[in-house]
Amino acid sequence: MTAADLFPILCETTVAGSAAILLVLALRKPLRHAFGAGIAYAAWALGPLAMLAVLLPAAQSPVLVVPVIAMQAPGDVLVGTGGPRATPDLATWAVMFVGCGALASMCWMAVQQRRFVRGLGLLADRGDGVFVAQATEGLPAVIGLLRPRIVLPADAMHRYDAAQRDLMLAHERAHIARGDLVANAIAAALRCLFWFNPLVHFAATRFRHDQELACDAQVVRQHPDARRAYGEAMLKTQLARGLLPLGCHWGQTHPLRERIEMLKQPLHSMRRRALGRATAVALLLATGYAAWAAQPSQPSITTVPAGKIAADIALRVDEGEPVRLRAVVDAGVPFSLSGDEGGKHYAIEGSVTRMQHAGQPALALDLRIVEGSRQDAGPKLVREIASPKIVVSSGKSAQIHVGEEVADPAGRTTFKGVRLDIVLTDSMPVAVAVAKRVAMPASTTAAKPKPITAKLAMAATTTGRFNTYERMLTSLSASWQPPKPVEEGC
């Protein structure tokens, strides 16, 4: 997988994660009020879940297999195979830039973590898994992802009485039991990877807030008669001034006023908490499914017979739904596919030949796209849209756009024209030196088409053996001469 292949994955996970974060930000307070702080904290799993969902394989849609129509055999034409572009494209540069930023963010968080741990000084082991530091700032806290340790400030024995110390330890042990250190590590990793998204950093602070409230609620349920002592311990604790990325601070992130106000709230019943857990699970499932279902469906590809080449083409007009077509042919044998979309009839004619590009096996596809209209007597083809040629590796996708982006009065842009998403699959990718080009037969038609102007763009990725992301089709923006007449019918 090349850097350019990672760009769409990065875009999809960014969009899915941002949408999930906005949903959680809107629901966290209503969930906390209705079901408790623990349910609001659990809702933050929507973000990572949505990102993982878009990485799953998309749903497959059936492909219409169209029989090959015999056509006049093409003549042999030598096809040049210009060298690949060595300069990385915009997608590659974007992935490299994001990767460098992620590495820098990771290093900065590691420096913060190391600085905080070193600032604790020597840790005195009390023998019960609790350590006493030489420092007081930022404590109590839990440190250590694989071996969690509770660290108390140096003046813990003087600042807090015995009951308050027990409540503090119950709070920190709740962090460990709930797996909050792992959750904080995941949040830190997401902040490093999506450092360019301010929504992720904003959500991280709210996530830590809800985490502290959830632990407070758990301690209050375990010690319902110790609310006053718990609140006094909060007031005595100094607010930490430095962020510990992979640890859990006592009172580090959440305003004490809101935490103390929560201590006054009555406890939710078991039935209410059970309903909240069911609601959280339903939210997780619905969000994960929505993120997965939002992906464009992939055509279901069947096995290509030995010696054959499969051409899977998705025809889309403007912003309509794609019409999927498939032809399985021999190399150099012309084929013809047709489909109706947007109230018009389209014919796609061409042939696929094996060739060698940059010392690697590739496939050359010559196409002729013809547009027509539907009539009672059958489709009537009226004009040729484009005659592109592409070179692509077996199994890799290519796109052909004939049209332009049009802006509406609201400023939104939509594509007007014809788009083809093409995947060529060769059952025996062997390198050859000569490719054949299709010579379409001439015929007559009732109406002479007018010259048209079109823009053609194509992007094709190479196989994993290529070291660069190739674009084999030259952008075309020219006024064409009237094409050869075509015959009625398809």
Coordinates of C-alpha atoms in Angstrom, one line a residue:
M1 CA 0.0 0.0 0.0
T2 CA 1.4 3.3 -1.1
A3 CA 1.1 6.7 0.7
A4 CA -1.5 7.8 -1.9
D5 CA -3.6 4.7 -1.1
L6 CA -3.7 6.0 2.6
F7 CA -5.2 9.4 1.6
P8 CA -8.8 8.2 1.1
I9 CA -8.6 6.2 4.4
L10 CA -7.4 9.3 6.2
C11 CA -10.2 11.4 4.8
E12 CA -12.9 8.8 5.6
T13 CA -11.8 8.3 9.2
T14 CA -11.5 12.0 9.7
V15 CA -15.1 12.6 8.5
A16 CA -16.5 9.7 10.4
G17 CA -14.7 10.5 13.6
S18 CA -15.7 14.2 13.5
A19 CA -19.3 13.3 12.9
A20 CA -19.3 10.9 15.9
I21 CA -17.6 13.5 18.1
L22 CA -20.2 16.1 17.3
L23 CA -22.9 13.6 18.1
V24 CA -21.3 12.9 21.5
L25 CA -20.9 16.5 22.3
A26 CA -24.6 17.0 21.7
L27 CA -25.7 14.0 23.8
R28 CA -23.2 13.9 26.7
K29 CA -25.2 16.3 29.0
P30 CA -28.6 14.8 28.3
L31 CA -27.2 11.3 28.8
R32 CA -25.6 12.4 32.1
H33 CA -28.8 13.9 33.4
A34 CA -31.0 11.0 32.4
F35 CA -28.8 8.0 33.1
G36 CA -25.7 9.2 35.1
A37 CA -22.1 10.2 34.4
G38 CA -21.0 6.7 33.5
I39 CA -23.3 6.4 30.5
A40 CA -22.1 9.8 29.2
Y41 CA -18.5 8.7 29.6
A42 CA -19.2 5.4 27.7
A43 CA -20.7 7.4 24.8
W44 CA -17.2 8.6 23.9
A45 CA -16.5 5.1 22.4
L46 CA -18.6 6.3 19.4
G47 CA -15.6 8.2 17.9
P48 CA -13.1 5.3 17.7
L49 CA -15.9 2.9 16.7
A50 CA -17.0 5.1 13.8
M51 CA -13.4 5.3 12.6
L52 CA -13.0 1.5 12.7
A53 CA -16.4 1.0 11.0
V54 CA -15.3 2.9 7.8
L55 CA -12.2 0.6 7.6
L56 CA -14.3 -2.5 7.3
P57 CA -15.0 -3.7 3.7
A58 CA -18.0 -2.0 2.2
A59 CA -21.2 -3.8 1.2
Q60 CA -21.0 -5.5 -2.2
S61 CA -23.5 -4.8 -5.0
P62 CA -24.3 -7.2 -7.8
V63 CA -22.7 -6.5 -11.2
L64 CA -24.7 -6.8 -14.4
V65 CA -22.9 -9.2 -16.7
V66 CA -23.5 -8.1 -20.3
P67 CA -22.8 -10.5 -23.1
V68 CA -20.0 -9.5 -25.5
I69 CA -21.3 -8.3 -28.9
A70 CA -19.1 -9.2 -31.9
M71 CA -17.5 -6.3 -33.6
Q72 CA -15.1 -5.7 -36.4
A73 CA -11.5 -6.8 -35.5
P74 CA -9.2 -3.9 -34.8
G75 CA -6.0 -3.2 -36.6
D76 CA -2.6 -3.5 -35.0
V77 CA -1.2 -0.2 -33.8
L78 CA 2.0 0.3 -31.8
V79 CA 1.3 2.1 -28.5
G80 CA 3.9 4.2 -26.8
T81 CA 4.6 3.6 -23.1
G82 CA 5.9 6.8 -21.7
G83 CA 7.7 6.6 -18.4
P84 CA 5.9 7.0 -15.1
R85 CA 5.7 10.3 -13.2
A86 CA 8.4 10.3 -10.5
T87 CA 7.0 13.3 -8.7
P88 CA 4.6 12.5 -5.9
D89 CA 1.0 13.8 -6.3
L90 CA -0.9 16.0 -3.9
A91 CA -2.4 12.9 -2.0
T92 CA 1.1 11.6 -1.4
W93 CA 2.3 14.9 -0.1
A94 CA -0.7 15.2 2.2
V95 CA -0.2 11.8 3.7
M96 CA 3.5 12.5 4.3
F97 CA 2.7 15.9 5.9
V98 CA 0.2 14.3 8.2
G99 CA 2.6 11.5 9.1
C100 CA 5.3 14.0 10.0
G101 CA 2.9 16.0 12.2
A102 CA 1.8 12.8 13.9
L103 CA 5.4 11.8 14.7
A104 CA 6.1 15.3 16.1
S105 CA 3.0 15.2 18.2
M106 CA 4.0 11.7 19.6
C107 CA 7.4 13.0 20.5
W108 CA 6.0 16.0 22.2
M109 CA 3.6 13.9 24.3
A110 CA 6.4 11.6 25.2
V111 CA 8.5 14.5 26.4
Q112 CA 5.6 15.7 28.5
Q113 CA 5.1 12.3 30.1
R114 CA 8.8 11.9 30.8
R115 CA 9.0 15.4 32.3
F116 CA 6.1 14.8 34.6
V117 CA 7.4 11.4 35.8
R118 CA 10.9 12.8 36.4
G119 CA 9.4 15.7 38.3
L120 CA 7.9 13.3 40.9
G121 CA 11.3 12.5 42.3
L122 CA 11.9 9.3 44.2
L123 CA 8.8 7.2 44.8
A124 CA 8.4 5.6 48.2
D125 CA 6.5 2.3 48.1
R126 CA 4.0 1.9 50.9
G127 CA 3.6 -1.8 50.1
D128 CA 0.0 -1.8 49.0
G129 CA 0.6 -0.6 45.4
V130 CA 0.5 3.0 46.5
F131 CA 3.6 5.3 46.2
V132 CA 4.4 8.6 47.8
A133 CA 6.3 11.1 45.6
Q134 CA 8.7 13.9 46.7
A135 CA 6.6 16.4 44.8
T136 CA 3.0 17.7 45.3
E137 CA 2.0 19.2 42.0
G138 CA -0.4 17.3 39.9
L139 CA -1.1 14.6 42.5
P140 CA -2.7 12.3 43.4
A141 CA -2.5 10.5 40.0
V142 CA -2.2 7.1 38.4
I143 CA 0.8 6.5 36.2
G144 CA 1.9 3.5 34.1
L145 CA 0.0 2.0 31.3
L146 CA 1.1 -1.6 31.7
R147 CA 1.8 -1.5 35.5
P148 CA -0.5 1.2 36.9
R149 CA 0.7 2.9 40.1
I150 CA -1.1 5.2 42.4
V151 CA 1.1 8.2 43.4
L152 CA 0.2 10.4 46.3
P153 CA 1.7 13.8 47.0
A154 CA 4.4 14.2 49.6
D155 CA 2.1 15.9 52.1
A156 CA -0.8 13.5 51.7
M157 CA -0.6 12.4 55.3
H158 CA -0.9 16.0 56.6
R159 CA -3.3 17.5 54.0
Y160 CA -6.0 14.8 54.2
D161 CA -7.4 12.8 57.1
A162 CA -7.8 9.0 56.9
A163 CA -11.3 9.1 55.5
Q164 CA -10.3 11.5 52.7
R165 CA -7.3 9.4 51.8
D166 CA -9.4 6.3 51.6
L167 CA -11.8 8.1 49.2
M168 CA -8.9 9.4 47.1
L169 CA -7.6 5.9 46.8
A170 CA -11.0 4.6 45.9
H171 CA -11.2 7.2 43.1
E172 CA -7.8 6.2 41.7
R173 CA -8.5 2.5 41.9
A174 CA -11.8 3.1 40.0
H175 CA -9.7 4.6 37.2
I176 CA -7.6 1.4 37.1
A177 CA -10.5 -1.0 37.3
R178 CA -12.4 0.8 34.5
G179 CA -9.4 0.7 32.2
D180 CA -9.2 4.5 32.0
L181 CA -5.4 4.5 31.4
V182 CA -5.9 2.4 28.2
A183 CA -8.7 4.8 27.2
N184 CA -6.4 7.8 27.8
A185 CA -3.7 6.1 25.7
I186 CA -6.1 5.6 22.8
A187 CA -7.2 9.3 23.1
A188 CA -3.6 10.4 23.1
A189 CA -2.9 8.3 20.0
L190 CA -5.9 9.8 18.2
R191 CA -4.7 13.3 19.1
C192 CA -1.3 12.5 17.6
L193 CA -2.7 10.9 14.4
F194 CA -5.4 13.6 13.8
W195 CA -3.4 16.5 15.1
F196 CA -4.7 18.7 12.3
N197 CA -8.3 18.3 13.5
P198 CA -9.1 20.8 16.3
L199 CA -12.3 19.0 17.0
V200 CA -10.3 16.0 18.3
H201 CA -8.3 18.1 20.7
F202 CA -11.5 19.8 22.0
A203 CA -13.2 16.4 22.4
A204 CA -10.2 15.1 24.4
T205 CA -10.7 17.7 27.1
R206 CA -14.4 16.9 27.4
F207 CA -13.6 13.2 27.4
R208 CA -11.3 13.6 30.4
H209 CA -14.0 15.7 32.1
D210 CA -16.6 13.0 31.8
Q211 CA -14.0 10.4 32.9
E212 CA -13.5 12.2 36.2
L213 CA -17.3 12.6 36.7
A214 CA -17.8 8.9 36.0
C215 CA -15.3 7.9 38.7
D216 CA -16.8 10.4 41.1
A217 CA -20.2 8.8 40.6
Q218 CA -18.8 5.3 41.2
V219 CA -17.1 6.4 44.4
V220 CA -20.3 8.1 45.6
R221 CA -22.3 4.9 44.9
Q222 CA -19.8 2.9 47.0
H223 CA -19.7 5.4 49.8
P224 CA -23.1 7.2 49.8
D225 CA -22.6 8.6 53.3
A226 CA -19.2 10.2 52.6
R227 CA -20.2 12.9 50.1
R228 CA -19.1 15.7 52.4
A229 CA -15.6 14.2 53.1
Y230 CA -15.2 13.5 49.4
G231 CA -16.0 17.1 48.5
E232 CA -13.6 18.4 51.1
A233 CA -10.9 16.3 49.7
M234 CA -11.5 17.8 46.3
L235 CA -11.2 21.3 47.7
K236 CA -7.9 20.5 49.4
T237 CA -6.4 19.1 46.2
Q238 CA -4.3 21.5 44.2
L239 CA -5.2 21.6 40.5
A240 CA -2.5 20.2 38.4
R241 CA -0.9 22.6 36.0
G242 CA 0.7 20.1 33.7
L243 CA -1.1 17.6 31.5
L244 CA -0.2 13.9 31.9
P245 CA -1.2 12.3 28.6
L246 CA -1.2 8.7 29.7
G247 CA -2.3 9.1 33.3
C248 CA -5.3 10.0 35.4
H249 CA -5.1 13.1 37.7
W250 CA -7.3 13.7 40.7
G251 CA -9.3 16.8 39.7
Q252 CA -7.0 17.7 36.9
T253 CA -9.4 18.5 34.1
H254 CA -12.9 19.1 35.4
P255 CA -14.1 22.2 37.2
L256 CA -14.4 21.5 40.9
R257 CA -17.7 23.3 41.1
E258 CA -19.4 21.0 38.6
R259 CA -18.0 17.9 40.3
I260 CA -19.1 19.1 43.8
E261 CA -22.6 20.0 42.3
M262 CA -22.8 16.4 41.1
L263 CA -22.3 15.1 44.6
K264 CA -25.6 16.7 45.6
Q265 CA -27.5 14.8 42.9
P266 CA -29.5 11.8 44.0
L267 CA -28.3 8.4 42.8
H268 CA -30.0 6.8 39.8
S269 CA -31.8 3.6 40.4
M270 CA -30.6 0.2 39.1
R271 CA -33.4 0.2 36.5
R272 CA -32.4 3.7 35.2
R273 CA -28.8 2.7 34.9
A274 CA -29.7 -0.5 33.1
L275 CA -31.8 1.5 30.7
G276 CA -28.8 3.8 30.2
R277 CA -26.5 0.9 29.4
A278 CA -29.0 -0.4 26.8
T279 CA -29.2 3.1 25.3
A280 CA -25.4 3.4 25.1
V281 CA -25.2 0.0 23.4
A282 CA -27.9 1.0 20.9
L283 CA -26.0 4.2 20.2
L284 CA -22.8 2.4 19.6
L285 CA -24.4 -0.2 17.2
A286 CA -26.3 2.5 15.3
T287 CA -23.3 4.8 14.9
G288 CA -21.1 2.0 13.8
Y289 CA -23.6 0.7 11.3
A290 CA -24.3 4.2 9.9
A291 CA -20.6 4.9 9.4
W292 CA -20.1 1.5 7.7
A293 CA -23.2 1.9 5.5
A294 CA -22.2 5.4 4.4
Q295 CA -19.3 3.9 2.4
P296 CA -20.0 3.4 -1.4
S297 CA -20.8 -0.2 -2.2
Q298 CA -18.2 -2.3 -4.0
P299 CA -19.1 -4.5 -6.9
S300 CA -19.0 -8.2 -6.2
I301 CA -16.2 -9.5 -8.4
T302 CA -16.3 -13.1 -9.5
T303 CA -13.4 -15.3 -10.6
V304 CA -12.1 -14.4 -14.1
P305 CA -11.8 -17.4 -16.4
A306 CA -8.3 -18.5 -17.3
G307 CA -6.9 -16.3 -20.2
K308 CA -9.7 -13.8 -19.9
I309 CA -9.8 -10.1 -18.9
A310 CA -12.7 -8.7 -16.9
A311 CA -13.7 -5.1 -17.3
D312 CA -16.0 -3.9 -14.5
I313 CA -17.4 -0.4 -15.3
A314 CA -19.7 1.7 -13.1
L315 CA -21.5 4.3 -15.2
R316 CA -22.7 7.4 -13.4
V317 CA -24.4 10.5 -15.0
D318 CA -24.2 13.7 -13.0
E319 CA -24.8 12.8 -9.3
G320 CA -27.0 9.8 -10.0
E321 CA -26.6 6.3 -8.8
P322 CA -24.1 4.1 -10.7
V323 CA -25.1 1.5 -13.2
R324 CA -22.6 -1.4 -13.0
L325 CA -21.6 -3.3 -16.1
R326 CA -19.2 -6.1 -16.6
A327 CA -17.6 -7.8 -19.7
V328 CA -15.3 -10.8 -19.6
V329 CA -13.3 -10.9 -22.9
D330 CA -10.1 -12.1 -24.5
A331 CA -7.3 -9.7 -25.0
G332 CA -7.8 -7.6 -28.1
V333 CA -11.4 -8.7 -28.7
P334 CA -13.7 -5.7 -29.0
F335 CA -16.7 -5.6 -26.6
S336 CA -19.8 -3.4 -26.3
L337 CA -21.8 -2.5 -23.1
S338 CA -24.9 -0.4 -22.8
G339 CA -27.0 1.0 -20.0
D340 CA -29.7 3.6 -19.3
E341 CA -29.1 6.4 -16.9
G342 CA -30.6 9.9 -16.4
G343 CA -33.2 9.3 -19.1
K344 CA -30.6 8.6 -21.8
H345 CA -29.0 5.6 -23.3
Y346 CA -25.2 5.1 -23.3
A347 CA -23.0 2.7 -25.2
I348 CA -19.5 1.9 -24.1
E349 CA -17.4 0.2 -26.8
G350 CA -13.8 -0.8 -26.6
S351 CA -11.1 -3.5 -26.2
V352 CA -8.5 -4.4 -23.6
T353 CA -5.0 -5.4 -24.5
R354 CA -2.0 -6.6 -22.5
M355 CA 1.1 -4.5 -22.6
Q356 CA 4.3 -3.8 -20.7
H357 CA 4.8 -0.5 -18.9
A358 CA 8.0 0.4 -17.0
G359 CA 9.0 -3.2 -17.1
Q360 CA 5.7 -4.3 -15.4
P361 CA 2.6 -6.0 -16.8
A362 CA -0.3 -3.6 -17.4
L363 CA -3.6 -3.4 -19.3
A364 CA -4.4 -0.8 -22.0
L365 CA -8.1 0.0 -22.4
D366 CA -9.4 1.8 -25.5
L367 CA -12.9 3.2 -25.1
R368 CA -15.6 4.9 -27.1
I369 CA -18.4 6.4 -25.2
V370 CA -21.6 7.2 -27.1
E371 CA -24.7 9.0 -25.8
G372 CA -28.2 8.6 -27.1
S373 CA -31.9 8.9 -26.2
R374 CA -34.7 6.5 -25.5
Q375 CA -37.4 6.2 -28.1
D376 CA -40.4 3.8 -28.7
A377 CA -38.5 2.0 -31.5
G378 CA -35.4 1.6 -29.2
P379 CA -32.4 3.6 -28.3
K380 CA -31.1 6.1 -30.8
L381 CA -27.4 7.0 -30.5
V382 CA -26.8 10.6 -31.4
R383 CA -23.2 11.6 -30.5
E384 CA -19.9 10.4 -29.4
I385 CA -18.8 11.8 -26.0
A386 CA -15.2 10.7 -25.7
S387 CA -12.7 8.2 -27.0
P388 CA -10.2 7.9 -24.1
K389 CA -7.4 5.4 -23.6
I390 CA -6.1 4.4 -20.2
V391 CA -3.3 2.2 -19.0
V392 CA -3.7 0.6 -15.5
S393 CA -2.4 -2.3 -13.5
S394 CA -4.6 -5.4 -13.1
G395 CA -7.0 -5.1 -10.1
K396 CA -6.4 -1.4 -9.7
S397 CA -9.2 1.2 -10.2
A398 CA -9.3 4.1 -12.7
Q399 CA -11.7 7.0 -13.2
I400 CA -12.8 8.8 -16.3
H401 CA -14.6 12.1 -16.0
V402 CA -16.2 13.8 -19.0
G403 CA -17.8 17.0 -17.8
E404 CA -17.2 19.8 -15.3
E405 CA -17.9 21.0 -11.7
V406 CA -20.9 23.4 -11.6
A407 CA -21.6 25.7 -8.7
D408 CA -25.2 26.4 -7.7
P409 CA -26.4 29.7 -6.2
A410 CA -25.7 28.4 -2.7
G411 CA -22.1 27.9 -3.5
R412 CA -22.2 24.0 -3.6
T413 CA -20.5 22.3 -6.5
T414 CA -21.9 19.3 -8.3
F415 CA -20.5 17.3 -11.2
K416 CA -22.3 17.6 -14.5
G417 CA -21.3 14.9 -17.0
V418 CA -20.5 11.3 -17.3
R419 CA -18.2 9.4 -14.9
L420 CA -16.8 5.9 -15.3
D421 CA -15.2 3.9 -12.5
I422 CA -13.2 1.1 -14.1
V423 CA -11.5 -1.9 -12.7
L424 CA -9.6 -4.3 -15.1
T425 CA -8.7 -7.8 -13.8
D426 CA -6.4 -10.0 -15.7
S427 CA -6.4 -13.7 -15.0
M428 CA -2.8 -14.0 -16.5
P429 CA -0.9 -10.7 -16.2
V430 CA 2.0 -11.3 -18.6
A431 CA 4.0 -8.5 -20.1
V432 CA 3.9 -7.9 -23.8
A433 CA 5.6 -5.3 -26.0
V434 CA 2.7 -4.4 -28.4
A435 CA -0.8 -3.4 -27.6
K436 CA -3.7 -3.3 -30.1
R437 CA -5.9 -0.4 -30.5
V438 CA -9.6 -0.6 -31.5
A439 CA -10.5 0.9 -34.9
M440 CA -14.3 1.5 -34.7
P441 CA -16.3 0.8 -37.9
A442 CA -17.8 3.7 -39.7
S443 CA -21.5 3.9 -40.4
T444 CA -24.2 6.5 -41.1
T445 CA -26.7 8.3 -38.8
A446 CA -29.6 10.6 -39.4
A447 CA -28.3 13.6 -37.4
K448 CA -24.8 15.0 -37.6
P449 CA -23.5 15.7 -34.1
K450 CA -22.0 19.0 -33.3
P451 CA -18.5 19.5 -32.0
I452 CA -18.3 19.3 -28.2
T453 CA -15.9 20.3 -25.5
A454 CA -15.1 18.0 -22.7
K455 CA -12.7 17.7 -19.8
L456 CA -11.3 14.2 -19.2
A457 CA -9.4 13.3 -16.1
M458 CA -8.2 9.9 -14.9
A459 CA -6.4 8.6 -11.9
A460 CA -5.0 5.1 -11.8
T461 CA -2.9 3.5 -9.1
T462 CA -0.3 0.9 -9.8
T463 CA 0.3 -2.5 -8.2
G464 CA 2.2 -2.8 -5.0
R465 CA 5.4 -3.5 -7.0
F466 CA 5.4 0.0 -8.3
N467 CA 7.1 2.6 -6.1
T468 CA 5.2 5.6 -7.4
Y469 CA 1.6 6.6 -7.8
E470 CA 1.0 6.8 -11.6
R471 CA -1.3 8.8 -13.7
M472 CA -1.3 7.3 -17.1
L473 CA -4.0 9.4 -18.9
T474 CA -3.2 12.9 -20.1
S475 CA -5.8 15.5 -19.1
L476 CA -7.8 16.5 -22.2
S477 CA -9.5 19.8 -22.6
A478 CA -10.0 20.5 -26.3
S479 CA -12.7 21.2 -28.8
W480 CA -13.2 18.0 -30.8
Q481 CA -14.0 17.6 -34.4
P482 CA -17.3 16.0 -35.3
P483 CA -16.8 12.2 -34.7
K484 CA -17.5 9.6 -37.2
P485 CA -21.2 8.9 -37.7
V486 CA -22.6 6.1 -35.6
E487 CA -25.5 3.8 -36.4
E488 CA -28.8 3.7 -34.7
G489 CA -29.4 1.1 -32.0
C490 CA -26.9 -0.4 -29.6

